[in-house]
PDB file of C-alpha atoms and ligand atoms in Angstrom:
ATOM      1  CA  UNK A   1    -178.618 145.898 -46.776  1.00 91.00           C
ATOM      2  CA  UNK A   2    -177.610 149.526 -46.830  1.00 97.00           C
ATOM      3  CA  UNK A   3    -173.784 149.720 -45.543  1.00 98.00           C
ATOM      4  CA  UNK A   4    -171.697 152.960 -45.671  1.00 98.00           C
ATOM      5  CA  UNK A   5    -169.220 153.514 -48.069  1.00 98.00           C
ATOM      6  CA  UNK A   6    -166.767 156.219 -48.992  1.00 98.00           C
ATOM      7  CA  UNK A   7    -165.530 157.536 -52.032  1.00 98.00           C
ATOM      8  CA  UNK A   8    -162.359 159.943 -53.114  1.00 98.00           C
ATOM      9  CA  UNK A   9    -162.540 162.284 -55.451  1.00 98.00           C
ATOM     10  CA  UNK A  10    -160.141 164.376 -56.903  1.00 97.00           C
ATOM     11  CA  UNK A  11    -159.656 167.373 -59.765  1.00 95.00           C
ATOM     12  CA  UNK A  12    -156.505 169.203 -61.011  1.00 93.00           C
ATOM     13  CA  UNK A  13    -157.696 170.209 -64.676  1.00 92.00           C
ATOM     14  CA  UNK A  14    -160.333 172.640 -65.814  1.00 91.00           C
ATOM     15  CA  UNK A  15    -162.990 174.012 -63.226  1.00 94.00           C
ATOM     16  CA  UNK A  16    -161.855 171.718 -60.740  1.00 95.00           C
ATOM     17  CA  UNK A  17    -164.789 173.025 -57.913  1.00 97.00           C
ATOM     18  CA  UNK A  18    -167.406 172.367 -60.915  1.00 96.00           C
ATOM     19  CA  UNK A  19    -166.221 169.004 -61.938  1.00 95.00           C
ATOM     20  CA  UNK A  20    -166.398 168.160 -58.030  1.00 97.00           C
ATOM     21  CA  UNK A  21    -169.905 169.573 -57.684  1.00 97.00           C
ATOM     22  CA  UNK A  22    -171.161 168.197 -60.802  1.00 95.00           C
ATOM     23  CA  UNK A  23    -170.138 165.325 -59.772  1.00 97.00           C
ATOM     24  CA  UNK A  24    -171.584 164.831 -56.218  1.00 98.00           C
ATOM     25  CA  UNK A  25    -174.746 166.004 -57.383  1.00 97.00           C
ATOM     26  CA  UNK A  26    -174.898 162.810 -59.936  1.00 97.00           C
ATOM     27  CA  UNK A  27    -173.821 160.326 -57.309  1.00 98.00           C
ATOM     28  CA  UNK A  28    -176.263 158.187 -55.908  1.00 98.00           C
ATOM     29  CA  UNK A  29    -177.310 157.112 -51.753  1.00 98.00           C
ATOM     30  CA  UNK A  30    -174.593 160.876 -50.929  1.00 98.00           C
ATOM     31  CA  UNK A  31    -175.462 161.322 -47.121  1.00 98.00           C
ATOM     32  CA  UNK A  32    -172.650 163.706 -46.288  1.00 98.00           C
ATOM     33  CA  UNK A  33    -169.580 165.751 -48.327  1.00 98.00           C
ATOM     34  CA  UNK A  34    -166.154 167.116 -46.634  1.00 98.00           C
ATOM     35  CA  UNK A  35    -164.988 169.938 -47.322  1.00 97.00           C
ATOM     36  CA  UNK A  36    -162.846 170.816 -49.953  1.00 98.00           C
ATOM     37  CA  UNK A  37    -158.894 170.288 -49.949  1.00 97.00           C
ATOM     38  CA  UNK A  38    -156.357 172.083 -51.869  1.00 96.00           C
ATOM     39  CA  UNK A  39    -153.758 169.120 -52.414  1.00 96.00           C
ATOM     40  CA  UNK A  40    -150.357 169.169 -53.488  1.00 95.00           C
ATOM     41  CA  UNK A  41    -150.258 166.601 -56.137  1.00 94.00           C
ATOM     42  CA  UNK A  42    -148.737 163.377 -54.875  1.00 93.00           C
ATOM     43  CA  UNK A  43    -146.805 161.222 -57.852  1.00 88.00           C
ATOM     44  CA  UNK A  44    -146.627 161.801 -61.750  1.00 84.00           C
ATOM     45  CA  UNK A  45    -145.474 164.355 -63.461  1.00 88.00           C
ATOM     46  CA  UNK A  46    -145.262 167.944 -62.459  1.00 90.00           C
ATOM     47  CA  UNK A  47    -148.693 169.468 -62.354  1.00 91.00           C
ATOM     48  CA  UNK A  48    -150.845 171.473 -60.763  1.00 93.00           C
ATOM     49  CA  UNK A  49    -152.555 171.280 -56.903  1.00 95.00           C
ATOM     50  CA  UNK A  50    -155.147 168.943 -56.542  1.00 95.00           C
ATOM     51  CA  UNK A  51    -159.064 169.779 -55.119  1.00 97.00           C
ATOM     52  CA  UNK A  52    -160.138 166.805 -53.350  1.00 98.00           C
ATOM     53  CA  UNK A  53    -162.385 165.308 -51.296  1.00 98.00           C
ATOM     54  CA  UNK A  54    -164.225 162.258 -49.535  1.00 98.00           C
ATOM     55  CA  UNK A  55    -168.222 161.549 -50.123  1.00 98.00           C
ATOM     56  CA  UNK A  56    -169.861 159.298 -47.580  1.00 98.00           C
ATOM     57  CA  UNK A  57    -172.530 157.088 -49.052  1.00 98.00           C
ATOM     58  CA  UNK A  58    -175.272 154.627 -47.407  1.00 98.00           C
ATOM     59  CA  UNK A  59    -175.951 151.896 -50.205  1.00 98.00           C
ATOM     60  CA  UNK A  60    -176.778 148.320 -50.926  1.00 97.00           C
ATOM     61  CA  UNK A  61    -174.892 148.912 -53.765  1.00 97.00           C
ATOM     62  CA  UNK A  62    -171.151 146.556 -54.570  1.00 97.00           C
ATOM     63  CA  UNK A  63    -168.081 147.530 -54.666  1.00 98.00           C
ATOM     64  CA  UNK A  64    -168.350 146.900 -58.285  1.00 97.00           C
ATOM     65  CA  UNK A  65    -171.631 148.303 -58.464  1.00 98.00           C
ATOM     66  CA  UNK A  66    -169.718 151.496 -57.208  1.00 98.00           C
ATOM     67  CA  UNK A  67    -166.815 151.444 -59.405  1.00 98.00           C
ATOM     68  CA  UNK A  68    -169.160 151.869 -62.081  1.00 98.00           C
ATOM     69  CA  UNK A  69    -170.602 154.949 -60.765  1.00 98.00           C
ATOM     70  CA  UNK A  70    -166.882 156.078 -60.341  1.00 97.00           C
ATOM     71  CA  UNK A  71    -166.163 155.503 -63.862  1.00 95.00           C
ATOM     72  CA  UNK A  72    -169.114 157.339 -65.080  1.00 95.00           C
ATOM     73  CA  UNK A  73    -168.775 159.850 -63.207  1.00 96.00           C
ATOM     74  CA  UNK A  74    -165.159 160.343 -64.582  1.00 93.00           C
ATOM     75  CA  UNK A  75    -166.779 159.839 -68.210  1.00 91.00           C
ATOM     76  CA  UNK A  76    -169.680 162.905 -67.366  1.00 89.00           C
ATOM     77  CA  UNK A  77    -166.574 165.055 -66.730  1.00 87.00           C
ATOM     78  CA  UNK A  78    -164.853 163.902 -70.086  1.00 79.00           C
ATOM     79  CA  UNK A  79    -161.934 162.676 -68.301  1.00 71.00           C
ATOM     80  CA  UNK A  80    -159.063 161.673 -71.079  1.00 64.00           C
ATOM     81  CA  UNK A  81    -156.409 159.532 -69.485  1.00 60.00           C
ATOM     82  CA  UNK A  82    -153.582 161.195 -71.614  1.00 62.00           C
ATOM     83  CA  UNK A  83    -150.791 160.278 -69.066  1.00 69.00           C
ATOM     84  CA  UNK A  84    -150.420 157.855 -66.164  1.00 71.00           C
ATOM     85  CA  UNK A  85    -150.839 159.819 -62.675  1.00 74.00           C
ATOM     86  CA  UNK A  86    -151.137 162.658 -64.813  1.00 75.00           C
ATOM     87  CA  UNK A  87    -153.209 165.805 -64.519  1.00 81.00           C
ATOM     88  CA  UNK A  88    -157.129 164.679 -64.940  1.00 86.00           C
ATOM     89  CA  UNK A  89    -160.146 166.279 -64.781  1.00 92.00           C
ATOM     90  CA  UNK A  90    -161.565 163.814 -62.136  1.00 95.00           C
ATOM     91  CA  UNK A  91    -161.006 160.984 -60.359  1.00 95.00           C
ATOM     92  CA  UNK A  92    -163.096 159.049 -58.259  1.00 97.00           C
ATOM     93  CA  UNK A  93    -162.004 156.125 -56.188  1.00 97.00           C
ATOM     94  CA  UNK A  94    -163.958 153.597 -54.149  1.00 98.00           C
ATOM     95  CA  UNK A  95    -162.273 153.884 -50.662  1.00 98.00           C
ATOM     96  CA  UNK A  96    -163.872 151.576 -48.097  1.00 98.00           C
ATOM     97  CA  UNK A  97    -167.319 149.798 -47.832  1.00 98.00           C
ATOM     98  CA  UNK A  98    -168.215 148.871 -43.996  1.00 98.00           C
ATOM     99  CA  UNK A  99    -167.420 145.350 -44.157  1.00 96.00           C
ATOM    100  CA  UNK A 100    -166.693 144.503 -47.463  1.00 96.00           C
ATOM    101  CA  UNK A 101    -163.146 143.136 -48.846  1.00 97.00           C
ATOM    102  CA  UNK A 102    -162.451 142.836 -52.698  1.00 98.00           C
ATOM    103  CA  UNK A 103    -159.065 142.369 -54.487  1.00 98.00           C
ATOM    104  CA  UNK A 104    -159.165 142.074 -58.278  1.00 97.00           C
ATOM    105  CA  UNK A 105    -157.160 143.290 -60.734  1.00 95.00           C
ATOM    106  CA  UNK A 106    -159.040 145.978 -61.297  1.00 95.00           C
ATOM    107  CA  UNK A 107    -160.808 146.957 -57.739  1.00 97.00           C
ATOM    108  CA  UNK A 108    -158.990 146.627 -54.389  1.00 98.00           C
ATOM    109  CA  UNK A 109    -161.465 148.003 -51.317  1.00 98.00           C
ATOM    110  CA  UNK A 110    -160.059 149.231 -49.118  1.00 98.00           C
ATOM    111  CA  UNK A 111    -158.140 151.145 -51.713  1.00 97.00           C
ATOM    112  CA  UNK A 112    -154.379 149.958 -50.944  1.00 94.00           C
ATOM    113  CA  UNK A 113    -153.444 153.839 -51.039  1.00 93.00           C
ATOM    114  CA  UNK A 114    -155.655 155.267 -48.869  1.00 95.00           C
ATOM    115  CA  UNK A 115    -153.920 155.165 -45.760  1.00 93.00           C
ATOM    116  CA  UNK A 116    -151.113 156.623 -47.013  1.00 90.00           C
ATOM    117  CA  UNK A 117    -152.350 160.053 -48.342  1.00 93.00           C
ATOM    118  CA  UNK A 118    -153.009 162.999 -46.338  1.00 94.00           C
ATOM    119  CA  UNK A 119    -155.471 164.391 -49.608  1.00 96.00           C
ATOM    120  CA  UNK A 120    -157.501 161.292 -48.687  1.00 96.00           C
ATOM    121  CA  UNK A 121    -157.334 161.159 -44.931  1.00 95.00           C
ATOM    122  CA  UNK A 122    -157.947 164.831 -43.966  1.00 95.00           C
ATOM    123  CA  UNK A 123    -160.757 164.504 -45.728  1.00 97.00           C
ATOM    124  CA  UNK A 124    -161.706 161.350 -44.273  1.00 97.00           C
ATOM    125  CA  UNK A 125    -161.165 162.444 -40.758  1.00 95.00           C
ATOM    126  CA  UNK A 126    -163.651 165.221 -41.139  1.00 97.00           C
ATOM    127  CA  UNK A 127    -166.349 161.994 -41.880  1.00 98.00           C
ATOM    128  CA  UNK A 128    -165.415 159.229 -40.026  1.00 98.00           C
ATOM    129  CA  UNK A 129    -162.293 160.139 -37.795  1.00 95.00           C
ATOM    130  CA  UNK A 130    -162.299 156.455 -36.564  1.00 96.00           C
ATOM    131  CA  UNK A 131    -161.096 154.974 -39.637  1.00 96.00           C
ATOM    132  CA  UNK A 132    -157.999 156.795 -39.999  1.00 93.00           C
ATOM    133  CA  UNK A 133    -154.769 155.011 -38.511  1.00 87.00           C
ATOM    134  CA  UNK A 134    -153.599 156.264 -35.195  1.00 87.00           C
ATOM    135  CA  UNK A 135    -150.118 156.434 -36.374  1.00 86.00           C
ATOM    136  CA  UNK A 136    -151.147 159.242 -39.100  1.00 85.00           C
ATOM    137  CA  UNK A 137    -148.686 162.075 -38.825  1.00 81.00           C
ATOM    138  CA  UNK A 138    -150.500 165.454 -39.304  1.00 80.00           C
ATOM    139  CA  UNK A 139    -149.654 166.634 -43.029  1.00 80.00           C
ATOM    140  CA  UNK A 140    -147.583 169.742 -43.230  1.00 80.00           C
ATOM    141  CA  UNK A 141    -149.403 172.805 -44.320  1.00 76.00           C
ATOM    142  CA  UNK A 142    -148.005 172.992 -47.583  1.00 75.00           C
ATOM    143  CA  UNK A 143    -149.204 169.456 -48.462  1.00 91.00           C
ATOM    144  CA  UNK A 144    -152.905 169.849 -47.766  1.00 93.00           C
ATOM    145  CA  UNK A 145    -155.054 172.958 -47.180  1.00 94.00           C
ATOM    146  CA  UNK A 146    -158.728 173.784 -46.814  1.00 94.00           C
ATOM    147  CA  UNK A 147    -160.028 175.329 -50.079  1.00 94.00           C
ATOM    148  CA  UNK A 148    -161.587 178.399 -49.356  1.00 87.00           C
ATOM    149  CA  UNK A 149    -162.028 180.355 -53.108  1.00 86.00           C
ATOM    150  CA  UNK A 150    -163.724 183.713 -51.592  1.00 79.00           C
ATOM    151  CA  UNK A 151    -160.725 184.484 -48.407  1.00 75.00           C
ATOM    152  CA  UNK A 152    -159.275 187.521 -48.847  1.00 71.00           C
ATOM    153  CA  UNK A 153    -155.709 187.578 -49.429  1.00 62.00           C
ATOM    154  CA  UNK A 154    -153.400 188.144 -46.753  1.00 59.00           C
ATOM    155  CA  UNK A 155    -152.104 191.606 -46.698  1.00 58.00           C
ATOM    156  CA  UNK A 156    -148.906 192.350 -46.527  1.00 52.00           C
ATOM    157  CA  UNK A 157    -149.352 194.965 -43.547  1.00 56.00           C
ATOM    158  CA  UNK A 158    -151.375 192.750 -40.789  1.00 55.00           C
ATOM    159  CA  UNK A 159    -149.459 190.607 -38.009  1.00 57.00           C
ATOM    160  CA  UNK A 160    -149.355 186.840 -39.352  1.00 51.00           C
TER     161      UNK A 160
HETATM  162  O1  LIG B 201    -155.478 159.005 -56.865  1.00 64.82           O
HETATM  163  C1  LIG B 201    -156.204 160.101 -57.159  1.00 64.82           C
HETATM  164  C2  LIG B 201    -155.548 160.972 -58.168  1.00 64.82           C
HETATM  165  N1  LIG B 201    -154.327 161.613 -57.639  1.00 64.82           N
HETATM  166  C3  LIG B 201    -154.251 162.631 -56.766  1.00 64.82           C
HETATM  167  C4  LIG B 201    -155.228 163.370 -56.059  1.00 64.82           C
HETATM  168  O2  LIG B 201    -156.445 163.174 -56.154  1.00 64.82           O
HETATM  169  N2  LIG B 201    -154.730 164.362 -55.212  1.00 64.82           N
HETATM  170  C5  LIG B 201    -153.401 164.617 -55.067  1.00 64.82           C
HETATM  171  N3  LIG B 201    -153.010 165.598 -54.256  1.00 64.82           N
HETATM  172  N4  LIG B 201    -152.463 163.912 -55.744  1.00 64.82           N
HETATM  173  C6  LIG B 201    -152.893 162.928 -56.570  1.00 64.82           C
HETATM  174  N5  LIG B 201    -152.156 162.104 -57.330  1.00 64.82           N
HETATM  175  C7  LIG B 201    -153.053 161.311 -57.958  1.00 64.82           C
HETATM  176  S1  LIG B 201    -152.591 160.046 -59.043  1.00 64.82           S
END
């Protein structure tokens, strides 16, 4: 039975737009992509801002089933875990599955972080606002901002 499903994903090294695009384009049952986040990183060491953002999927598949797409999608984009939380060219995290609970060692779903990261639930909100807790404070602006590559720069001269 095809259930919806949600994924994270999240870039801070190389290309960062490519190895998100490259990446949705490989994953399987997609039915709709937020938009992209610029994300201050959240943990590790210092590095840079984050590009993130949530995938909605409609799938028979598991939870495990979708780890594994997770981890090859990391693989595809040549992801090398050099440190832990550290900077990585992608990472791709099973969020929720309509319905489903798991909680091994390796896979929790729900993901036991989600709720507590504005570069997951802005994203989130944009797909399916009734998932996100209604005690979520709004993140400030200098946490999480819509990634928009062509915008001209401010100039110094207009009004702000
Ligand atoms: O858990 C995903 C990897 N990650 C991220 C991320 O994707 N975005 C931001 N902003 N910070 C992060 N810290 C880690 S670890």
């Amino acid at each position: 039975m095809r259930r919806r499903a949600f994924l994270g994903l999240g870039s801070n090294l190389g290309d960062r737009e490519t190895h998100l695009n490259d990446a949705i384009e490989r994953i399987p049952d997609l039915v709709r992509v937020s938009s992209f986040w610029e994300t201050a990183p959240v943990g590790g060491p210092e590095q840079g801002p984050f590009l993130n953002c949530v995938v909605q999927l409609a799938t028979d598949r598991t939870a495990r089933q979708l780890l594994a797409v997770c981890r090859e999608r990391e693989e595809y984009a040549e992801r090398v875990r050099v440190e832990r939380w550290g900077p990585r060219s992608l990472d791709v995290d099973v969020l929720w599955i309509d319905g489903e609970t798991i909680d091994e060692y390796d896979l929790v779903v729900p993901h036991p972080r989600m709720f507590d990261r504005a570069f997951v639930l802005v994203p989130l909100a944009e797909l399916a606002p009734e998932l996100i807790p209604k005690d979520f404070v709004t993140p400030r602006t200098d946490e999480v901002w819509l990634y928009s590559p062509n915008a001209e720069p401010e100039s110094a001269d207009e009004p702000s």
